[in-house]
CSV table of C-alpha atoms in Angstrom, one decimal:
chain,number,residue,atom,x,y,z
J,165,MET,CA,0.0,0.0,0.0
J,166,GLN,CA,1.6,3.3,-1.1
J,167,ILE,CA,1.2,6.0,1.4
J,168,SER,CA,1.6,9.7,0.5
J,169,PRO,CA,4.1,12.1,2.2
J,170,PRO,CA,3.0,13.4,5.5
J,171,GLU,CA,1.7,16.7,6.6
J,172,ALA,CA,1.2,17.8,10.2
J,173,SER,CA,-0.8,20.7,11.4
J,174,ARG,CA,-1.8,22.1,14.8
J,175,GLU,CA,-5.4,23.2,15.1
J,176,PRO,CA,-6.4,25.8,17.7
J,177,ALA,CA,-7.7,24.6,21.0
J,178,LEU,CA,-11.4,24.0,21.4
J,179,ARG,CA,-13.6,26.4,23.3
J,180,GLY,CA,-13.7,26.0,27.0
J,181,GLY,CA,-10.2,24.6,27.1
J,182,VAL,CA,-11.4,21.1,26.5
J,183,MET,CA,-8.4,20.0,24.6
J,184,GLN,CA,-6.0,20.6,21.7
J,185,ILE,CA,-6.2,18.7,18.5
J,186,THR,CA,-3.1,18.0,16.4
J,187,THR,CA,-3.1,16.2,13.1
J,188,ALA,CA,-0.4,14.2,11.3
J,189,ARG,CA,-0.4,12.0,8.2
J,190,GLY,CA,1.2,8.7,7.7
J,191,VAL,CA,4.4,8.0,5.9
J,192,PRO,CA,5.4,5.9,2.9
J,193,GLY,CA,6.4,2.3,3.5
J,194,THR,CA,5.7,-1.2,2.3
J,195,PRO,CA,3.0,-3.1,4.3
J,196,PHE,CA,3.8,-4.7,7.6
J,197,SER,CA,7.4,-5.8,6.8
J,198,ASN,CA,9.2,-2.6,5.6
J,199,PRO,CA,8.4,0.5,7.6
J,200,GLY,CA,8.7,3.8,5.9
J,201,THR,CA,10.9,6.7,6.8
J,202,PHE,CA,9.3,9.4,8.9
J,203,VAL,CA,9.2,12.8,7.2
J,204,PRO,CA,8.6,15.6,9.6
J,205,GLY,CA,5.3,17.5,9.2
J,206,THR,CA,4.7,21.0,8.2
J,207,VAL,CA,2.2,23.5,9.4
J,208,SER,CA,-1.1,24.0,7.6
J,209,PRO,CA,-1.3,27.1,5.3
J,210,ARG,CA,-4.2,28.3,7.3
J,211,SER,CA,-2.2,28.3,10.5
J,212,ARG,CA,-1.0,31.6,11.8
J,213,PHE,CA,2.0,29.9,13.5
J,214,PRO,CA,5.4,29.8,11.7
J,215,ARG,CA,6.9,26.6,10.5
J,216,ARG,CA,9.1,24.7,13.0
J,217,LYS,CA,12.1,22.6,12.6
J,218,SER,CA,11.6,19.1,11.5
J,219,ARG,CA,13.3,17.4,14.5
J,220,GLU,CA,11.2,19.4,17.0
J,221,GLY,CA,8.0,18.4,15.1
J,222,ALA,CA,9.0,14.7,15.1
J,223,ALA,CA,9.8,14.7,18.8
J,224,LYS,CA,6.6,16.4,19.7
J,225,MET,CA,4.5,13.9,17.7
J,226,ALA,CA,6.2,10.8,18.9
J,227,ALA,CA,6.2,11.5,22.6
J,228,PRO,CA,2.5,12.1,23.3
J,229,THR,CA,1.1,9.0,21.5
J,230,ARG,CA,2.7,6.7,24.1
J,231,LEU,CA,0.5,8.3,26.7
J,232,CYS,CA,-2.9,8.1,24.9
J,233,HIS,CA,-5.5,6.3,27.0
J,234,VAL,CA,-8.0,5.8,24.2
J,235,TRP,CA,-7.7,5.4,20.4
J,236,VAL,CA,-10.8,6.2,18.4
J,237,GLY,CA,-11.6,5.7,14.7
J,238,ALA,CA,-13.7,8.2,12.8
J,239,GLU,CA,-15.8,8.2,9.6
J,240,THR,CA,-13.4,10.8,8.1
J,241,GLY,CA,-10.5,8.2,8.2
J,242,ALA,CA,-8.8,9.8,11.2
J,243,LEU,CA,-7.2,7.8,14.0
J,244,LYS,CA,-7.6,9.9,17.2
J,245,GLY,CA,-5.4,9.4,20.2
J,246,VAL,CA,-6.8,10.9,23.5
J,247,ASN,CA,-4.9,11.6,26.7
J,248,LEU,CA,-7.6,12.0,29.3
J,249,GLN,CA,-5.4,13.3,32.1
J,250,ARG,CA,-3.7,16.0,30.0
J,251,ARG,CA,-7.0,16.7,28.2
J,252,GLU,CA,-5.3,16.6,24.8
J,253,ALA,CA,-6.0,14.7,21.6
J,254,TRP,CA,-4.2,14.1,18.3
J,255,ASN,CA,-5.4,13.2,14.8
J,256,HIS,CA,-3.4,10.9,12.6
J,257,ALA,CA,-4.2,10.1,9.0
J,258,GLY,CA,-2.4,7.6,6.8
J,259,GLY,CA,-2.4,6.9,3.1
J,260,GLU,CA,-4.0,9.7,1.1
J,261,GLY,CA,-5.1,11.7,4.1
J,262,LEU,CA,-8.6,12.2,5.5
J,263,SER,CA,-11.3,10.8,3.3
J,264,ARG,CA,-14.7,9.3,3.9
J,265,ALA,CA,-13.8,6.5,1.5
J,266,ARG,CA,-11.1,5.5,4.0
J,267,GLY,CA,-13.3,5.7,7.1
J,268,VAL,CA,-12.2,3.6,10.0
J,269,SER,CA,-14.4,0.6,10.5
J,270,ALA,CA,-12.3,-1.6,12.9
J,271,LEU,CA,-9.4,-1.3,15.4
J,272,ALA,CA,-7.3,-3.9,17.2
J,273,TRP,CA,-4.0,-4.1,19.0
J,274,GLY,CA,-1.2,-5.5,16.9
J,275,ASP,CA,0.9,-6.9,19.8
J,276,PRO,CA,0.5,-7.8,23.5
J,277,ALA,CA,2.5,-4.7,24.5
J,278,GLN,CA,-0.1,-2.5,22.9
J,279,SER,CA,2.5,-0.5,21.0
J,280,GLU,CA,0.9,-1.0,17.6
J,281,VAL,CA,-2.7,-0.3,16.5
J,282,LEU,CA,-4.2,-2.1,13.5
J,283,VAL,CA,-6.6,0.2,11.6
J,284,GLY,CA,-9.1,-1.3,9.2
J,285,ALA,CA,-10.5,1.2,6.7
J,286,LEU,CA,-13.5,1.1,4.3
J,287,ASP,CA,-11.1,0.8,1.3
J,288,ARG,CA,-10.2,-2.7,2.7
J,289,SER,CA,-6.7,-1.6,3.8
J,290,VAL,CA,-5.2,-2.5,7.2
J,291,SER,CA,-2.6,0.0,8.4
J,292,VAL,CA,-0.2,-0.3,11.3
J,293,PHE,CA,0.2,2.7,13.6
J,294,SER,CA,3.1,2.7,16.1
J,295,THR,CA,2.3,4.4,19.4
J,296,GLU,CA,6.0,4.5,20.2
J,297,LYS,CA,7.0,6.4,17.0
J,298,GLY,CA,3.8,8.3,16.6
J,299,LYS,CA,3.4,7.4,12.9
J,300,PHE,CA,2.0,4.8,10.5
J,301,THR,CA,4.7,2.3,9.8
J,302,GLY,CA,3.1,0.1,7.2
J,303,GLY,CA,-0.1,-1.5,5.9
J,304,ARG,CA,-1.6,-3.8,3.3
J,305,LEU,CA,-4.7,-4.4,1.2
J,306,CYS,CA,-7.0,-7.3,2.2
J,307,PRO,CA,-9.3,-7.9,-0.8
J,308,GLY,CA,-12.0,-10.5,-1.1
J,309,GLY,CA,-15.7,-10.5,-0.3
J,310,ASP,CA,-17.9,-7.4,-0.1
J,311,GLY,CA,-18.6,-4.8,2.5
J,312,ALA,CA,-16.6,-3.1,5.2
J,313,PHE,CA,-14.6,-4.8,7.9
J,314,CYS,CA,-16.7,-6.1,10.8
J,315,GLY,CA,-13.9,-7.8,12.7
J,316,LEU,CA,-10.1,-7.4,13.0
J,317,GLY,CA,-7.7,-9.5,15.0
J,318,VAL,CA,-4.2,-10.9,15.3
J,319,LEU,CA,-3.2,-14.6,15.3
J,320,GLY,CA,0.6,-14.8,16.0
J,321,SER,CA,2.2,-12.8,13.2
J,322,SER,CA,-0.9,-13.0,11.0
J,323,VAL,CA,-3.9,-10.7,10.7
J,324,VAL,CA,-7.5,-12.0,10.8
J,325,THR,CA,-10.1,-10.0,8.9
J,326,ALA,CA,-13.9,-10.4,8.4
J,327,VAL,CA,-16.1,-8.5,6.0
J,328,GLU,CA,-19.9,-8.1,5.8
J,329,SER,CA,-20.3,-10.7,3.1
J,330,GLY,CA,-19.1,-13.3,5.6
J,331,LEU,CA,-15.6,-14.0,4.3
J,332,VAL,CA,-13.1,-14.5,7.1
J,333,ARG,CA,-9.4,-14.6,6.1
J,334,VAL,CA,-6.0,-15.0,7.8
J,335,TRP,CA,-3.3,-13.0,6.1
J,336,GLY,CA,0.5,-13.4,6.4
J,337,GLU,CA,3.1,-10.7,6.8
J,338,GLN,CA,3.9,-10.2,3.1
J,339,GLU,CA,1.3,-8.3,1.0
J,340,ALA,CA,2.0,-10.5,-2.1
J,341,GLU,CA,1.0,-13.6,-0.2
J,342,GLU,CA,-2.4,-15.2,-0.6
J,343,PRO,CA,-4.5,-15.7,2.5
J,344,LEU,CA,-3.2,-18.5,4.7
J,345,GLN,CA,-6.7,-19.6,5.7
J,346,GLU,CA,-10.3,-18.6,5.0
J,347,LEU,CA,-13.8,-19.6,5.8
J,348,GLN,CA,-17.3,-18.5,4.8
J,349,ALA,CA,-19.4,-17.5,7.9
J,350,GLY,CA,-22.5,-16.6,5.9
J,351,PRO,CA,-23.9,-13.3,4.4
J,352,GLY,CA,-25.1,-10.4,6.5
J,353,LEU,CA,-22.2,-10.6,8.9
J,354,CYS,CA,-22.2,-7.9,11.6
J,355,ARG,CA,-19.4,-8.9,14.0
J,356,MET,CA,-16.5,-11.3,14.3
J,357,ARG,CA,-14.6,-11.6,17.7
J,358,GLN,CA,-11.7,-13.7,18.9
J,359,ASP,CA,-11.6,-15.6,22.1
J,360,PRO,CA,-8.9,-13.9,24.2
J,361,ALA,CA,-7.9,-17.2,25.8
J,362,ARG,CA,-7.9,-19.1,22.5
J,363,PRO,CA,-7.0,-16.7,19.6
J,364,HIS,CA,-7.5,-19.3,17.0
J,365,VAL,CA,-11.2,-19.5,18.0
J,366,VAL,CA,-13.6,-16.9,16.6
J,367,ALA,CA,-17.3,-16.3,16.9
J,368,THR,CA,-19.4,-14.7,14.2
J,369,GLY,CA,-23.0,-13.4,14.0
J,370,GLY,CA,-25.2,-11.1,11.8
J,371,LYS,CA,-28.5,-10.5,10.3
J,372,GLU,CA,-30.3,-13.8,9.7
J,373,ASN,CA,-26.9,-15.3,10.4
J,374,GLY,CA,-27.0,-16.9,13.9
J,375,LEU,CA,-24.1,-17.2,16.3
J,376,LYS,CA,-21.3,-19.6,15.2
J,377,VAL,CA,-18.0,-20.5,16.7
J,378,TRP,CA,-15.1,-21.4,14.4
J,379,ASP,CA,-11.6,-22.9,14.7
J,380,LEU,CA,-9.3,-21.1,12.3
J,381,GLN,CA,-7.0,-24.1,12.3
J,382,GLN,CA,-9.9,-26.4,11.0
J,383,PRO,CA,-12.4,-24.0,9.4
J,384,GLN,CA,-14.4,-26.7,7.5
J,385,GLU,CA,-17.3,-26.8,10.0
J,386,PRO,CA,-18.2,-24.6,13.0
J,387,LEU,CA,-17.5,-25.9,16.4
J,388,PHE,CA,-20.9,-24.5,17.6
J,389,ARG,CA,-23.9,-23.4,15.7
J,390,SER,CA,-26.7,-21.7,17.7
J,391,LYS,CA,-30.4,-22.4,17.3
J,392,ASN,CA,-33.0,-19.7,17.2
J,393,VAL,CA,-35.4,-19.3,20.1
J,394,ARG,CA,-38.9,-20.7,20.0
J,395,ASN,CA,-41.7,-18.9,18.2
J,396,ASP,CA,-43.4,-16.1,19.9
J,397,TRP,CA,-46.9,-16.2,21.5
J,398,LEU,CA,-48.4,-15.7,18.0
J,399,ASP,CA,-46.4,-18.8,16.8
J,400,LEU,CA,-44.4,-16.5,14.5
J,401,ARG,CA,-40.7,-17.0,13.9
J,402,VAL,CA,-38.4,-14.6,15.9
J,403,PRO,CA,-36.0,-12.8,13.5
J,404,VAL,CA,-32.2,-13.2,14.0
J,405,TRP,CA,-30.0,-10.2,14.1
J,406,ASP,CA,-26.8,-10.5,16.2
J,407,ARG,CA,-25.1,-7.0,16.2
J,408,ASP,CA,-22.3,-7.6,18.6
J,409,LEU,CA,-20.8,-10.4,20.8
J,410,GLN,CA,-18.1,-11.2,23.4
J,411,PHE,CA,-16.5,-14.2,25.0
J,412,LEU,CA,-16.9,-14.4,28.7
J,413,PRO,CA,-13.5,-14.8,30.4
J,414,GLY,CA,-12.7,-18.1,32.0
J,415,SER,CA,-15.4,-20.0,30.2
J,416,GLN,CA,-16.7,-20.9,26.7
J,417,ARG,CA,-19.9,-18.8,27.2
J,418,ILE,CA,-20.7,-16.1,24.7
J,419,VAL,CA,-23.0,-13.1,25.2
J,420,THR,CA,-24.7,-11.3,22.3
J,421,CYS,CA,-26.9,-8.3,21.7
J,422,THR,CA,-29.3,-8.1,18.8
J,423,GLY,CA,-30.9,-5.5,16.6
J,424,HIS,CA,-34.3,-6.3,18.2
J,425,GLY,CA,-33.2,-5.4,21.7
J,426,GLN,CA,-32.4,-8.8,23.1
J,427,VAL,CA,-29.4,-9.7,25.2
J,428,ARG,CA,-28.6,-13.5,25.0
J,429,LEU,CA,-26.2,-15.8,26.7
J,430,TYR,CA,-25.0,-19.0,25.0
J,431,ASP,CA,-23.1,-21.9,26.5
J,432,PRO,CA,-21.4,-24.1,23.8
J,433,SER,CA,-20.3,-26.5,26.4
J,434,SER,CA,-23.8,-27.5,27.2
J,435,PRO,CA,-26.0,-29.7,24.9
J,436,GLN,CA,-28.5,-26.9,24.5
J,437,ARG,CA,-28.0,-24.8,21.4
J,438,ARG,CA,-30.6,-22.2,22.3
J,439,PRO,CA,-29.6,-19.3,24.6
J,440,VAL,CA,-29.5,-20.1,28.3
J,441,LEU,CA,-30.5,-16.4,29.0
J,442,ASP,CA,-32.8,-14.2,26.9
J,443,ALA,CA,-33.4,-10.7,28.2
J,444,THR,CA,-34.8,-7.6,26.6
J,445,PHE,CA,-33.6,-4.0,27.0
J,446,GLY,CA,-35.5,-1.0,25.5
J,447,GLU,CA,-37.1,-0.8,22.1
J,448,ALA,CA,-34.2,0.5,20.0
J,449,PRO,CA,-31.7,-1.8,18.2
J,450,LEU,CA,-28.7,-2.7,20.3
J,451,THR,CA,-25.5,-1.8,18.5
J,452,ALA,CA,-22.6,-2.4,20.9
J,453,LEU,CA,-21.6,-4.6,23.8
J,454,ALA,CA,-18.8,-4.7,26.3
J,455,LEU,CA,-17.8,-6.8,29.3
J,456,PRO,CA,-16.8,-5.3,32.7
J,457,ALA,CA,-14.3,-7.1,35.0
J,458,GLY,CA,-15.9,-10.3,36.1
J,459,ASP,CA,-18.5,-12.4,34.3
J,460,THR,CA,-21.8,-11.4,36.0
J,461,SER,CA,-22.8,-8.3,34.0
J,462,VAL,CA,-22.6,-6.7,30.5
J,463,VAL,CA,-22.8,-3.2,29.2
J,464,VAL,CA,-25.0,-2.6,26.1
J,465,GLY,CA,-25.7,0.5,24.0
J,466,SER,CA,-28.5,1.2,21.5
J,467,ALA,CA,-29.0,3.2,18.3
J,468,ARG,CA,-31.0,5.7,20.3
J,469,GLY,CA,-28.3,6.4,22.8
J,470,ASP,CA,-29.5,4.2,25.7
J,471,VAL,CA,-26.6,2.6,27.6
J,472,ALA,CA,-27.2,0.2,30.6
J,473,VAL,CA,-25.5,-2.4,32.7
J,474,ILE,CA,-27.4,-5.7,32.7
J,475,ASP,CA,-27.1,-8.5,35.1
J,476,LEU,CA,-26.4,-11.8,33.3
J,477,ARG,CA,-27.7,-13.9,36.2
J,478,LYS,CA,-31.2,-12.5,36.3
J,479,GLY,CA,-31.4,-10.6,33.1
J,480,ARG,CA,-32.4,-7.3,34.7
J,481,VAL,CA,-31.1,-3.8,34.4
J,482,LEU,CA,-28.7,-2.9,37.2
J,483,ARG,CA,-27.9,0.7,36.2
J,484,ALA,CA,-28.4,3.1,33.3
J,485,LEU,CA,-25.7,5.5,32.1
J,486,LYS,CA,-26.8,9.0,31.2
J,487,GLY,CA,-25.6,11.8,29.0
J,488,PHE,CA,-25.9,10.3,25.4
J,489,ALA,CA,-27.3,12.3,22.5
J,490,GLY,CA,-26.9,9.9,19.6
J,491,GLY,CA,-26.5,6.3,18.6
J,492,VAL,CA,-23.7,4.3,20.2
J,493,ARG,CA,-21.2,2.9,17.8
J,494,GLY,CA,-18.6,1.4,20.2
J,495,LEU,CA,-18.2,0.3,23.8
J,496,GLN,CA,-15.2,-1.1,25.7
J,497,CYS,CA,-14.7,-1.7,29.4
J,498,HIS,CA,-11.4,-1.5,31.2
J,499,PRO,CA,-10.2,-5.0,32.0
J,500,HIS,CA,-9.3,-4.2,35.7
J,501,LEU,CA,-11.0,-0.9,36.6
J,502,PRO,CA,-14.8,-0.2,36.8
J,503,LEU,CA,-14.7,2.1,33.7
J,504,VAL,CA,-16.5,1.9,30.4
J,505,ALA,CA,-15.7,4.1,27.4
J,506,SER,CA,-18.2,4.8,24.6
J,507,VAL,CA,-18.3,6.6,21.2
J,508,GLY,CA,-21.1,7.3,18.8
J,509,LEU,CA,-22.7,9.6,16.3
J,510,ASP,CA,-22.8,12.6,18.6
J,511,ARG,CA,-19.0,13.0,18.2
J,512,PHE,CA,-18.2,12.6,21.9
J,513,LEU,CA,-15.9,10.2,23.7
J,514,ARG,CA,-17.3,9.5,27.1
J,515,LEU,CA,-15.8,7.6,30.1
J,516,HIS,CA,-18.3,6.5,32.7
J,517,GLY,CA,-17.8,4.6,35.9
J,518,LEU,CA,-19.9,1.6,36.4
J,519,ASP,CA,-21.5,3.4,39.3
J,520,GLY,CA,-23.1,5.7,36.6
J,521,ARG,CA,-20.9,8.8,37.2
J,522,LEU,CA,-19.5,10.5,34.1
J,523,ARG,CA,-15.7,10.8,34.5
J,524,HIS,CA,-14.7,12.4,31.2
J,525,LYS,CA,-16.4,13.8,28.1
J,526,VAL,CA,-14.4,14.8,25.1
J,527,TYR,CA,-15.6,16.4,21.9
J,528,LEU,CA,-13.7,15.0,18.8
J,529,LYS,CA,-15.3,16.9,15.9
J,530,SER,CA,-16.1,13.8,13.8
J,531,ARG,CA,-18.7,11.0,13.8
J,532,LEU,CA,-16.9,8.1,15.7
J,533,THR,CA,-17.1,4.5,14.8
J,534,CYS,CA,-15.0,2.4,17.1
J,535,LEU,CA,-12.5,2.7,20.0
J,536,LEU,CA,-9.6,0.9,21.7
J,537,LEU,CA,-8.4,1.3,25.3
J,538,ASN,CA,-4.8,1.1,26.4
J,539,SER,CA,-4.9,-0.9,29.6
J,540,HIS,CA,-1.1,-0.6,30.2
J,541,LEU,CA,-1.3,3.0,31.3
J,542,ASP,CA,-2.1,4.3,34.8
J,543,TRP,CA,-5.7,5.5,34.5
J,544,GLU,CA,-6.0,6.6,38.1
J,545,ALA,CA,-3.0,8.9,38.3
J,546,GLN,CA,-3.8,12.5,38.2
J,547,GLU,CA,-1.3,15.0,36.8
J,548,GLU,CA,-0.8,18.0,39.1
J,549,PRO,CA,-0.7,21.4,37.4
J,550,PRO,CA,2.6,23.2,37.5
J,551,PRO,CA,3.0,25.3,40.6
J,552,GLN,CA,2.4,29.0,40.0
J,553,LYS,CA,5.3,31.2,41.1
J,554,GLU,CA,4.5,34.2,43.2
J,555,VAL,CA,5.9,37.3,41.6
J,556,LYS,CA,6.8,40.1,44.1
J,557,ASP,CA,7.0,43.6,42.8
J,558,GLU,CA,9.7,45.0,45.0
J,559,GLU,CA,9.9,48.4,43.3
J,560,GLY,CA,6.2,48.9,43.7
J,561,ASP,CA,6.2,47.9,47.3
J,562,GLU,CA,9.0,50.4,48.2
J,563,LEU,CA,7.1,53.2,46.4
J,564,TRP,CA,3.9,52.5,48.4
J,565,ASP,CA,5.8,52.3,51.7
J,566,ALA,CA,7.5,55.7,51.1
J,567,LEU,CA,4.1,57.5,50.7
J,568,GLU,CA,2.8,59.4,53.7
J,569,SER,CA,-0.3,58.1,55.2
J,570,ILE,CA,-3.2,60.6,55.3
J,571,SER,CA,-5.9,60.2,57.9
J,572,THR,CA,-9.4,60.2,56.7
J,573,PRO,CA,-11.5,62.9,58.4
J,574,ARG,CA,-14.4,61.6,60.5
J,575,LYS,CA,-17.8,62.6,59.3
J,576,GLY,CA,-20.1,64.1,61.9
J,577,LYS,CA,-23.6,63.1,62.5
J,578,LYS,CA,-26.3,65.0,60.5
J,579,ARG,CA,-29.0,66.7,62.5
J,580,LYS,CA,-32.6,66.2,61.5
J,581,ILE,CA,-34.5,69.5,61.1
J,582,SER,CA,-38.1,69.3,61.8
J,583,GLY,CA,-40.4,71.1,59.5
J,584,VAL,CA,-42.3,74.2,60.7
């Protein structure tokens, strides 16, 4: 994938001192194996600030990206890194720059150290962004099938992709190589997720495409194929529309949310192929799902902006999260802390505590599609503002001390004169 020369610009800070946005474009380089050479950025022609030296620009762009707590993808093709403690954000664009044709549809970590972010775009390219260097270091095209990416993952040194037409492929490190493995999960695919404990096992689901569990090492037949729930009280078939899913840690159970407002829990280890839990939340389609620490609850978001924590033991709503003004596109919980981050169509990144309190709210200017949390940073540390030095005006103090004090005359009491 050929990437154009970079251009960096610093935009003015948002109103209210919310944060400062900085943009930088990617660099040329061959996909995955041959990183390109970083070319320092230049200031936008619209900027009123003078151009700076290239070495200073490279140092300033490389250092902050290591401290970003959240990475967010936008419809404009920008990858946004957000530091919540410093209240700053940076925009990064690879390839041909910002374009809706290159809108970000999937994000994933490229390594266990969380130093590389895999960015899946609408043009079917997967780019690699280095958080240590603060730039795009490579990428490749992943053709085949139709539709945008609905899943992105890593299997060893390979990349796993899934598209809406149902084609799941495993790609090697070299761009010229054919896919190492592929399977057909069925049309109308909405989501593909890997099992964190077993990366070679993936689950898929979509519209009229029920939950399936696959082994990428033996993709001929699924390991588990779910069965639809029984007909409703009118004896009508219940439609299937799995929008998102997650593997519960420490078990083989899978929780899904549907476009018809259902939250379902499946247990492939049991002989029952129907869900062992079927709960309903709201009337709007559920679009995103995330798992807090533990395996007793799940956080779901809807296309109307409703977000709630649901108990997986009884199927009831534990708590509702407030403050949303648009459909939710992405949810992710911190693996160790009681925090959940969300993005959506209202262009805000929000960080809630599971107690319902809003911790952070950041306006990012674009319609957001997905997000990724960096769990290796210290989220609870608070940066102290630099101490303000007390400036003493010695010359002014001496001048005031030399002046002679003048006593203020005391006013007498006024007499009241009674009328004649």
